[in-house]
Amino acid sequence: MRENELLASLPSLFHTDDPTVLVGSGPDDCAHVRTLGGSVLSVSTDAFAEGSHFLSDDRPEDVAWKSLAASVSDLAASGSRPRWAVVSLGMRRGAPDGWAERFARGLAGAARDLDIAIVGGDLVSSHHTTFISVTVVGEPLRNGPVLRSGGKPGDALVVTGSLGGSLRGRHLRPVPRVKEMAALLDFADSQSDRACGPNAAMDISDGLAIDLSRLARESGVGAVILETLLPVSDDARLMAAESGRSAIDHALSDGEDFELLIAMPADAWDAFQDRLAAQPDNGLAPFTRIGSLTGGRELLILDSAGEPRALAPEGYEHSW
Amino acid sequence: MRENELLASLPSLFHTDDPTVLVGSGPDDCAHVRTLGGSVLSVSTDAFAEGSHFLSDDRPEDVAWKSLAASVSDLAASGSRPRWAVVSLGMRRGAPDGWAERFARGLAGAARDLDIAIVGGDLVSSHHTTFISVTVVGEPLRNGPVLRSGGKPGDALVVTGSLGGSLRGRHLRPVPRVKEMAALLDFADSQSDRACGPNAAMDISDGLAIDLSRLARESGVGAVILETLLPVSDDARLMAAESGRSAIDHALSDGEDFELLIAMPADAWDAFQDRLAAQPDNGLAPFTRIGSLTGGRELLILDSAGEPRALAPEGYEHSW
């Protein structure tokens, strides 16, 4: 069985009738369970291996930040407040002196900056590959999680921040969009129409093209986005000058943006825009509408002349 | 900074004033946090690396069982009911065909047998070392966790099951003592004297001698145990016949028993024994008193002639 087949089989393999499991093993990066006391919890885990997810000469402080930020970002995208983390570190024999200590200090600093309590962990020896696994536990900000599967035709597609070129440095210290999701949910709660929150969301970790294809697939819809609306980062433009690829291409497929991709009712987006415009100094990353979900299954991107082409998502899925 | 120094520094490095953290990074294998809704959660994580914690030719089904059982055992020892788990698997390139699939199927089977819901995970590539990290979340069975630090002079020291020689096979499929801790806490709840529950507990993962030294140190007490009372396993006797070491020595230091070590008021132990004797078919592993906590700091073991010698604990601590 190949890796992608195995991954596809895991949700059914781990399917459970346990009524405490609200959202379990499946397409979402985050599970949601209900405690005996009635609290809902969100849990997300991510693993990182030397040579695959970070390099031997990356600064251990940066590795720590990114490891923690990835799961924090998953929880934020699911509409949860990330609160507590446990961290496993497997240290390769022969790793540079002080690597583990610098990782630990970096992790403590990241936890302070990201407002997470590190409540435990495990430090072990690993023969040849240093590895990290982070599990973050949090609580939904609203009644019920935000999933990938709730998008509806006609929803506005909205992203935070700017996209592409993260390898120029932003990928080392991604800032999970916890405040931004909280602001969106706070806005939704303040409206008399209760249906104006996000219908679906996820974080953009593997690039907008593939991540949008995932959200659309799970929601059973299509999507159309406009090149002219994409918030292309300065880094994407700088990389394009060197790579020979277009800045748009970098914005669509570079990955490691850790921005939010949100599907929400179009009129709610209009109202949310008004709210944001009334608070210009809100300290939030910008929100940008890039297109809409559609009733078909096609994923299209229109260029500045209105010419459509298919978005071609491909990549590797590893969460279950 | 050496590994043991680093480990010793982690609890202060990760110290937090967050009032939701009831028991955080420290000597216990399990953290306890309080949700906004007032529920208390228990969280424990364990990491396993090929070559360090399992061998390349171990059956992946056994590796899966043990990985899950270790954290389940930690939660049981802290007085919690383990409920949900997330699992990271880093697969070494060139691992045998089907290893990941067998691991996943084994994990699903272990989860069914141990009554845990696997609610998510991460599957990644690792260059040279296969690794696993398991995080289990649960809920305390009673009001407040059972820690290592609550033992009092005069407490009866009690263990479940039998000790030593697990390498003869029991180490592959340890059975976490969830039912046994639940029975003890259920007994305590049924008594009019509310102070008859366990004062301290942990699981015996690195051998009775070192794990008892940890419980005694955290509780600020000493301990005396009797060789004649130790529930020496048949496996320990069989290993002794080959190793040239005594069966008692195997029972004290072999590790991977995953039995409970409990400190509880001596009269509560007497009453609990009566309860157990009245239910001979309770399906529980046996409970055995092996000695007492004492007021000093010494750790002593008495032989059958009553001759004392010091228990010499040494080993490697990796959780924080």
XYZ file of C-alpha atoms in Angstrom:
640
model
C 0.000 0.000 0.000
C 1.468 3.344 -1.015
C 1.683 6.264 1.366
C -1.200 8.199 -0.174
C -3.424 5.118 -0.138
C -2.502 4.522 3.484
C -3.314 8.116 4.349
C -6.651 7.847 2.607
C -7.450 4.721 4.613
C -6.602 6.133 8.023
C -9.867 7.994 8.737
C -11.880 4.812 8.286
C -9.272 2.748 10.135
C -9.518 5.097 13.105
C -13.231 5.721 12.813
C -14.977 5.531 16.157
C -18.565 5.559 17.353
C -17.426 7.222 20.572
C -19.985 10.016 21.072
C -17.351 12.216 22.733
C -15.535 12.512 19.397
C -17.169 15.436 17.560
C -14.531 15.680 14.838
C -11.989 12.875 14.739
C -9.469 11.488 12.335
C -10.233 12.915 8.904
C -9.490 15.746 6.540
C -9.263 18.451 9.190
C -5.976 19.270 10.890
C -7.672 19.506 14.236
C -9.823 17.106 16.268
C -12.655 18.190 18.538
C -13.866 16.175 21.503
C -16.375 16.719 24.302
C -15.394 16.153 27.931
C -17.606 14.600 30.590
C -18.031 18.105 31.978
C -19.360 19.261 28.604
C -16.343 21.315 27.538
C -15.254 21.028 23.923
C -11.542 20.615 23.264
C -9.523 21.032 20.110
C -6.361 18.965 19.575
C -3.805 19.138 16.800
C -0.436 17.466 16.377
C 2.437 17.990 13.937
C 5.738 16.186 13.451
C 9.000 17.571 12.069
C 12.080 15.620 11.007
C 15.580 16.886 10.351
C 16.283 16.850 6.641
C 12.582 16.794 5.776
C 11.096 19.772 7.659
C 14.163 21.572 8.905
C 17.844 21.477 8.113
C 20.745 20.542 10.312
C 22.074 24.080 10.250
C 18.746 25.841 10.870
C 18.818 27.780 14.103
C 17.246 25.623 16.826
C 15.314 28.677 18.067
C 13.671 28.966 14.647
C 12.900 25.244 14.529
C 11.234 25.539 17.931
C 9.158 28.527 16.874
C 7.950 26.946 13.682
C 7.145 23.607 15.330
C 4.933 25.269 17.883
C 3.437 27.765 15.450
C 2.266 25.046 13.031
C -0.155 23.411 15.459
C -1.169 26.770 16.900
C -2.074 27.803 13.352
C -4.164 24.641 12.873
C -6.149 25.411 15.997
C -6.624 29.052 15.037
C -7.956 28.027 11.626
C -10.460 25.707 13.278
C -11.826 28.602 15.328
C -10.165 27.594 18.582
C -8.058 29.376 21.103
C -4.779 27.457 21.471
C -3.819 27.160 25.133
C -1.561 24.252 26.132
C 1.163 22.244 24.407
C 3.275 19.151 24.996
C 6.464 18.679 22.999
C 8.576 15.631 22.152
C 12.193 16.131 21.099
C 14.269 13.253 19.733
C 17.907 14.391 19.676
C 20.242 12.857 17.144
C 23.530 11.562 18.503
C 26.271 13.898 17.479
C 24.004 16.923 17.161
C 25.870 20.177 17.817
C 26.572 20.992 21.448
C 23.822 23.084 22.893
C 21.238 22.317 20.212
C 18.700 20.880 22.668
C 19.195 23.726 25.123
C 18.783 26.355 22.426
C 15.686 24.526 21.162
C 14.224 24.478 24.684
C 14.925 28.165 25.284
C 13.526 29.004 21.877
C 10.431 26.962 22.630
C 9.922 28.767 25.926
C 10.229 32.111 24.140
C 7.850 31.061 21.373
C 5.344 29.857 23.957
C 5.455 33.238 25.684
C 5.049 35.126 22.412
C 2.238 32.868 21.207
C 0.544 32.785 24.641
C 0.771 29.002 25.007
C 1.631 27.092 28.187
C 4.126 24.263 27.632
C 2.823 21.736 30.156
C 5.079 18.763 29.489
C 7.116 16.767 27.043
C 9.551 14.001 26.417
C 13.250 14.227 25.557
C 14.735 11.093 24.003
C 17.765 9.985 22.016
C 17.400 9.280 18.314
C 20.184 7.526 16.412
C 20.403 9.449 13.174
C 17.594 11.981 12.793
C 16.527 14.763 15.152
C 12.741 14.963 15.354
C 10.060 17.006 17.048
C 6.387 16.408 17.674
C 4.117 19.089 19.075
C 0.558 18.627 20.302
C -1.498 21.724 21.054
C -4.804 21.602 22.949
C -7.269 24.464 22.951
C -10.896 25.446 23.206
C -13.319 26.612 20.506
C -13.948 30.332 20.534
C -17.545 29.741 19.533
C -20.093 26.998 19.772
C -18.695 24.428 17.393
C -15.550 24.136 15.340
C -14.914 25.628 11.904
C -14.192 22.808 9.453
C -12.926 22.516 5.896
C -16.204 20.982 4.828
C -18.700 23.777 5.508
C -18.086 25.984 2.455
C -21.126 26.859 0.306
C -21.461 28.006 -3.316
C -21.397 31.787 -3.365
C -19.247 32.106 -0.267
C -16.593 34.785 -0.399
C -13.073 33.344 -0.334
C -10.908 35.414 1.968
C -7.259 35.154 2.970
C -5.221 36.909 5.624
C -1.822 38.504 5.095
C 0.099 38.094 1.866
C 1.143 34.982 0.018
C 4.257 33.474 -1.504
C 8.000 33.690 -1.082
C 8.002 32.667 2.563
C 11.318 30.897 2.006
C 12.981 34.311 1.952
C 12.642 34.271 5.719
C 9.037 34.475 6.842
C 8.847 30.666 6.940
C 11.209 30.673 9.911
C 8.889 32.643 12.151
C 5.323 32.270 10.893
C 2.792 34.146 12.974
C -0.343 32.028 13.459
C -3.450 34.078 12.774
C -5.049 33.546 16.167
C -6.085 37.187 16.635
C -7.491 37.385 13.134
C -9.749 34.356 13.556
C -10.815 35.631 16.973
C -11.727 39.004 15.428
C -13.773 37.300 12.717
C -15.653 35.140 15.216
C -16.156 38.131 17.495
C -17.655 40.034 14.562
C -19.925 37.087 13.764
C -21.131 36.911 17.360
C -21.943 40.614 17.314
C -24.293 40.303 14.335
C -27.985 39.654 14.704
C -27.791 37.202 11.825
C -26.102 34.189 13.364
C -25.176 32.762 9.969
C -22.516 35.331 9.203
C -19.496 33.529 10.590
C -17.034 31.510 8.536
C -18.560 28.449 6.898
C -15.168 26.829 6.378
C -11.546 27.619 7.086
C -8.062 26.139 7.132
C -4.553 27.443 7.252
C -2.480 27.723 4.093
C 0.497 25.541 4.845
C 1.197 23.861 1.488
C 0.297 26.735 -0.835
C -2.999 28.394 -1.743
C -3.644 26.219 -4.821
C -3.476 22.867 -3.081
C -5.042 24.059 0.152
C -7.969 25.683 -1.685
C -8.450 22.414 -3.588
C -8.714 20.607 -0.248
C -11.253 23.027 1.175
C -13.317 22.859 -2.039
C -13.162 19.051 -2.172
C -14.249 18.645 1.452
C -17.033 21.186 0.949
C -18.146 19.535 -2.297
C -17.896 22.791 -4.246
C -15.766 24.532 -6.859
C -13.957 27.844 -6.656
C -12.946 30.767 -8.792
C -10.235 33.211 -7.795
C -8.831 36.299 -9.497
C -5.138 36.893 -10.044
C -5.649 40.614 -9.638
C -7.081 40.137 -6.156
C -4.322 37.901 -4.800
C -2.318 39.565 -2.017
C 1.054 38.742 -3.526
C 3.832 39.269 -1.014
C 6.916 41.366 -1.686
C 8.898 38.197 -1.086
C 7.025 36.464 -3.900
C 7.913 39.333 -6.255
C 11.560 39.217 -5.224
C 11.704 35.462 -5.686
C 10.024 35.771 -9.082
C 12.792 38.129 -10.212
C 15.265 35.311 -9.596
C 13.297 32.141 -10.275
C 11.881 32.925 -13.698
C 8.436 31.954 -12.370
C 5.740 34.576 -11.941
C 5.016 36.215 -8.607
C 1.441 34.888 -8.941
C 2.821 31.384 -9.276
C 4.869 31.827 -6.114
C 1.800 33.143 -4.281
C -0.233 30.129 -5.410
C 2.198 27.356 -4.640
C 5.090 28.288 -2.356
C 3.544 27.075 0.872
C 4.506 27.770 4.476
C 2.437 30.951 4.487
C 0.412 29.939 7.553
C -2.237 32.454 6.537
C -5.948 31.731 6.929
C -8.158 30.673 4.028
C -11.778 31.411 4.898
C -15.106 30.798 3.169
C -17.913 33.012 4.480
C -21.232 34.391 3.216
C -20.566 37.238 0.798
C -22.789 39.728 2.630
C -21.124 38.849 5.908
C -17.781 39.579 4.239
C -19.066 43.002 3.214
C -20.169 43.746 6.772
C -16.890 42.441 8.184
C -14.968 44.678 5.785
C -16.921 47.656 7.105
C -16.050 46.649 10.661
C -12.368 46.373 9.790
C -12.408 49.714 7.951
C -13.872 51.364 11.048
C -10.921 50.082 13.096
C -7.879 50.902 10.969
C -5.444 50.444 13.873
C -6.701 47.045 14.944
C -3.279 45.416 14.732
C -4.630 42.622 12.574
C -3.127 41.232 9.399
C -5.129 42.407 6.370
C -8.062 40.343 5.115
C -8.446 40.122 1.328
C -11.233 38.639 -0.731
C -9.679 36.635 -3.561
C -12.768 35.061 -5.140
C -15.743 32.823 -4.442
C -16.832 29.249 -4.000
C -18.950 27.986 -6.864
C -21.551 25.326 -7.435
C -19.509 23.104 -9.715
C -16.355 21.218 -8.906
C -13.952 23.231 -11.056
C -11.107 25.238 -9.588
C -10.441 28.245 -11.799
C -8.157 31.246 -11.681
C -8.851 34.256 -13.911
C -6.015 36.431 -15.168
C -6.229 40.196 -15.468
C -7.889 39.882 -18.890
C -10.557 37.623 -17.420
C -9.085 34.555 -19.107
C -9.693 31.444 -16.959
C -7.294 28.584 -16.445
C -7.502 25.556 -14.200
C -5.786 25.678 -10.831
C -3.608 22.572 -10.750
C -3.167 21.447 -7.176
C -0.729 18.742 -6.321
C 1.248 17.859 -3.277
C 1.645 15.667 -0.291
C -0.929 15.152 2.432
C 0.277 13.908 5.739
C -2.233 14.734 8.409
C -5.197 12.485 9.123
C 24.931 21.865 29.396
C 24.576 18.113 29.745
C 21.318 16.326 29.122
C 20.512 15.753 32.790
C 21.208 19.398 33.606
C 19.015 20.463 30.722
C 16.222 18.181 31.913
C 16.511 19.569 35.411
C 16.209 23.098 34.043
C 13.117 22.500 31.913
C 10.434 22.821 34.603
C 11.661 26.296 35.534
C 12.188 27.199 31.871
C 8.599 26.256 31.103
C 7.147 27.541 34.362
C 3.973 29.528 33.825
C 1.723 31.645 35.990
C -1.222 30.642 33.809
C -3.954 29.796 36.340
C -5.404 27.154 34.012
C -2.268 25.044 34.491
C -2.882 22.950 37.625
C 0.100 20.642 37.143
C 2.513 21.628 34.400
C 6.006 20.811 33.339
C 7.712 19.049 36.232
C 8.410 15.678 37.775
C 5.048 14.114 36.919
C 4.512 12.289 33.627
C 1.154 13.919 33.193
C -0.024 17.524 33.079
C -3.380 18.721 34.360
C -5.143 21.823 33.097
C -8.525 23.434 33.661
C -10.732 24.472 30.744
C -12.842 27.609 30.573
C -15.848 25.364 31.165
C -14.263 24.106 34.386
C -13.358 20.612 33.188
C -9.983 19.261 34.245
C -7.907 17.542 31.582
C -4.897 15.281 31.852
C -2.293 15.234 29.087
C 0.747 13.022 28.647
C 3.159 12.559 25.750
C 5.858 9.992 24.994
C 8.339 9.664 22.149
C 9.930 6.520 20.747
C 12.857 6.245 18.348
C 14.019 3.276 16.337
C 17.214 1.888 17.806
C 16.556 3.537 21.166
C 13.051 2.395 22.152
C 12.298 -0.247 19.590
C 14.310 -2.259 17.106
C 14.120 -2.313 13.343
C 12.873 -5.896 13.380
C 10.295 -5.477 16.142
C 6.798 -6.159 14.873
C 5.174 -2.817 13.984
C 1.972 -3.997 15.698
C 3.903 -4.389 18.954
C 5.576 -1.000 18.555
C 2.160 0.575 18.071
C 0.712 -1.133 21.132
C 3.580 -0.141 23.390
C 3.674 3.450 22.150
C 0.018 3.947 22.953
C 0.144 1.955 26.188
C 2.969 4.060 27.656
C 0.992 7.307 27.747
C -2.185 5.490 28.719
C -0.253 4.083 31.680
C 0.936 7.564 32.659
C -2.632 8.839 32.727
C -3.876 5.828 34.678
C -1.164 6.348 37.302
C -2.216 9.977 37.693
C -5.770 8.880 38.461
C -7.222 9.804 35.099
C -9.329 8.020 32.550
C -7.446 8.052 29.221
C -9.825 8.875 26.367
C -8.322 10.410 23.216
C -4.965 10.170 21.464
C -3.109 11.806 18.584
C -0.127 10.008 17.056
C 2.836 11.196 14.983
C 4.729 8.680 12.875
C 8.000 9.594 11.172
C 8.800 6.826 8.668
C 12.409 6.183 7.793
C 13.203 5.992 4.098
C 13.846 2.406 3.190
C 11.749 0.986 6.008
C 10.289 -2.416 5.116
C 7.297 -2.373 2.802
C 4.088 -2.293 4.759
C 5.624 -1.151 8.042
C 3.496 1.998 8.254
C 0.329 0.126 7.345
C 0.984 -2.583 9.926
C 1.746 0.097 12.502
C -1.517 1.888 11.698
C -3.575 -1.303 11.886
C -1.837 -2.268 15.104
C -2.539 1.166 16.520
C -6.218 0.896 15.635
C -6.379 -2.504 17.334
C -4.550 -1.249 20.417
C -6.898 1.726 20.613
C -9.907 -0.593 20.552
C -8.440 -2.864 23.223
C -7.392 0.039 25.443
C -10.654 1.948 24.845
C -8.962 5.031 23.384
C -10.181 7.067 20.411
C -7.409 7.969 17.937
C -8.611 11.404 16.847
C -5.766 12.513 14.592
C -2.120 12.417 13.768
C 0.661 13.268 11.405
C 2.571 10.980 9.030
C 5.902 12.348 7.823
C 9.129 11.158 6.229
C 12.247 10.862 8.347
C 15.629 10.343 6.716
C 17.284 7.741 8.855
C 15.293 6.970 11.999
C 11.665 5.919 12.345
C 10.031 7.702 15.256
C 6.692 7.874 17.022
C 5.151 10.376 19.375
C 1.882 9.728 21.168
C -0.156 12.249 23.151
C -3.047 10.970 25.242
C -5.682 13.271 26.753
C -8.027 12.169 29.508
C -10.045 13.261 32.478
C -9.400 12.756 36.203
C -11.528 10.035 37.765
C -11.756 12.042 40.962
C -11.494 15.612 42.016
C -7.822 16.345 41.523
C -4.904 14.403 40.093
C -2.731 11.882 41.916
C 0.872 13.117 41.887
C 4.258 11.700 42.758
C 4.678 14.271 45.473
C 1.824 13.438 47.864
C 3.337 10.463 49.708
C 3.472 10.670 53.520
C 5.610 8.861 56.097
C 3.777 5.723 57.177
C 1.976 5.270 53.863
C 1.717 1.706 52.634
C 3.679 1.140 49.426
C 1.625 -0.976 47.059
C 2.303 -2.301 43.559
C 0.089 -3.998 41.031
C 0.948 -7.153 39.099
C 4.397 -8.702 39.266
C 7.797 -7.212 38.562
C 10.881 -7.988 36.534
C 11.813 -9.920 33.441
C 9.455 -8.044 31.137
C 11.998 -8.416 28.327
C 10.934 -12.041 28.041
C 7.884 -10.755 26.210
C 5.561 -8.795 28.477
C 7.338 -5.569 27.468
C 5.855 -5.913 23.977
C 2.260 -5.712 25.140
C 2.146 -3.974 28.511
C -1.359 -3.644 29.902
C -1.824 -0.216 31.489
C -3.443 -0.506 34.881
C -6.426 1.689 34.115
C -9.007 -0.630 35.719
C -6.878 -1.087 38.805
C -6.512 2.652 39.458
C -10.223 3.121 38.788
C -11.032 0.376 41.328
C -8.799 2.008 43.931
C -10.355 5.441 43.407
C -13.843 3.911 43.401
C -13.046 2.272 46.732
C -11.775 5.576 48.116
C -14.946 7.364 47.008
C -17.072 4.739 48.754
C -15.439 5.304 52.134
C -16.758 7.806 54.647
C -13.189 8.875 55.377
C -12.271 10.932 52.329
C -8.547 10.641 53.078
C -8.269 6.993 52.151
C -7.338 7.346 48.501
C -3.831 7.176 47.128
C -1.549 9.964 48.346
C 0.900 9.428 45.507
C 1.269 7.173 42.489
C 3.262 6.659 39.311
C 3.805 3.850 36.869
C 6.900 1.678 37.078
C 8.499 2.199 33.691
C 12.218 2.258 34.506
C 12.276 -0.308 37.323
C 10.948 -0.270 40.871
C 14.201 0.923 42.450
C 14.582 4.086 40.397
C 10.872 4.828 40.188
C 10.437 4.438 43.952
C 13.388 6.788 44.446
C 11.575 9.362 42.293
C 8.316 9.076 44.205
C 10.162 9.312 47.533
C 12.225 12.304 46.398
C 9.199 14.229 45.135
C 7.304 13.410 48.316
C 10.273 14.389 50.515
C 10.260 11.048 52.334
C 12.224 7.814 52.586
C 11.056 4.257 52.013
C 11.645 0.756 53.245
C 10.622 -2.308 51.275
C 10.946 -6.038 52.015
C 12.420 -8.526 49.574
C 10.040 -11.197 50.820
C 7.031 -9.079 49.891
C 8.100 -8.241 46.335
C 5.808 -9.797 43.707
C 8.654 -11.264 41.666
C 7.439 -12.369 38.251
C 8.045 -15.808 36.819
C 9.875 -14.051 34.024
C 12.273 -12.497 36.533
C 13.019 -15.966 37.962
C 13.603 -17.409 34.515
C 15.889 -14.552 33.563
C 17.785 -14.930 36.831
C 18.501 -18.550 35.969
C 20.335 -17.338 32.882
C 21.734 -13.963 33.881
C 23.510 -14.867 37.090
C 21.688 -11.978 38.802
C 19.050 -12.628 41.432
C 15.350 -12.642 40.618
C 14.962 -9.877 43.218
C 17.497 -7.806 41.328
C 15.537 -8.280 38.102
C 12.314 -7.297 39.887
C 13.970 -4.136 41.224
C 15.651 -2.882 38.104
C 14.454 -4.430 34.851
C 11.961 -1.725 33.927
C 9.123 -1.755 31.402
C 6.758 -3.311 33.930
C 4.134 -0.577 33.532
C 2.697 -1.586 36.897
C 1.391 0.984 39.380
C 3.397 2.115 42.397
C 1.021 3.578 44.974
C 1.464 5.239 48.361
C -1.699 5.224 50.474
C -2.631 5.406 54.161
C -1.916 2.057 55.809
C -5.405 1.657 57.243
C -6.936 2.487 53.870
C -4.775 -0.263 52.388
C -6.139 -2.707 54.954
C -9.701 -1.742 54.076
C -8.961 -1.909 50.356
C -7.505 -5.393 50.813
C -10.748 -6.468 52.484
C -12.702 -5.051 49.551
C -10.532 -6.936 47.072
C -10.786 -10.159 49.074
C -14.589 -9.884 49.002
C -14.478 -9.725 45.172
C -12.098 -12.518 44.191
C -13.262 -12.535 40.560
C -12.835 -8.824 39.987
C -10.612 -9.293 36.953
C -7.994 -6.942 38.383
C -4.264 -7.469 38.544
C -3.217 -8.312 42.111
C -2.265 -5.500 44.508
C 0.669 -6.225 46.828
C 2.008 -4.206 49.719
C 5.807 -4.163 49.490
C 6.697 -1.781 52.326
C 6.184 1.733 53.618
C 7.222 5.308 53.203
C 9.326 6.593 56.088
C 10.148 9.913 57.686
C 13.794 10.031 56.681
C 15.254 10.221 53.230
C 16.831 6.759 53.107
C 15.715 4.113 50.647
C 16.184 0.686 52.218
C 15.431 -2.860 51.233
C 15.429 -5.606 53.869
C 16.353 -9.161 52.965
C 14.622 -12.227 54.378
C 16.849 -12.128 57.473
C 15.859 -8.516 58.101
C 19.246 -7.229 56.984
C 18.912 -3.791 55.392
C 20.807 -2.485 52.410
C 20.494 0.730 50.457
C 18.424 0.728 47.292
C 20.701 2.213 44.645
C 18.632 3.900 41.984
C 20.204 5.158 38.844
C 18.985 5.761 35.362
C 17.866 8.204 32.774
C 15.053 10.700 33.134
C 13.543 12.068 30.012
C 10.093 13.417 30.740
C 9.595 16.949 31.998
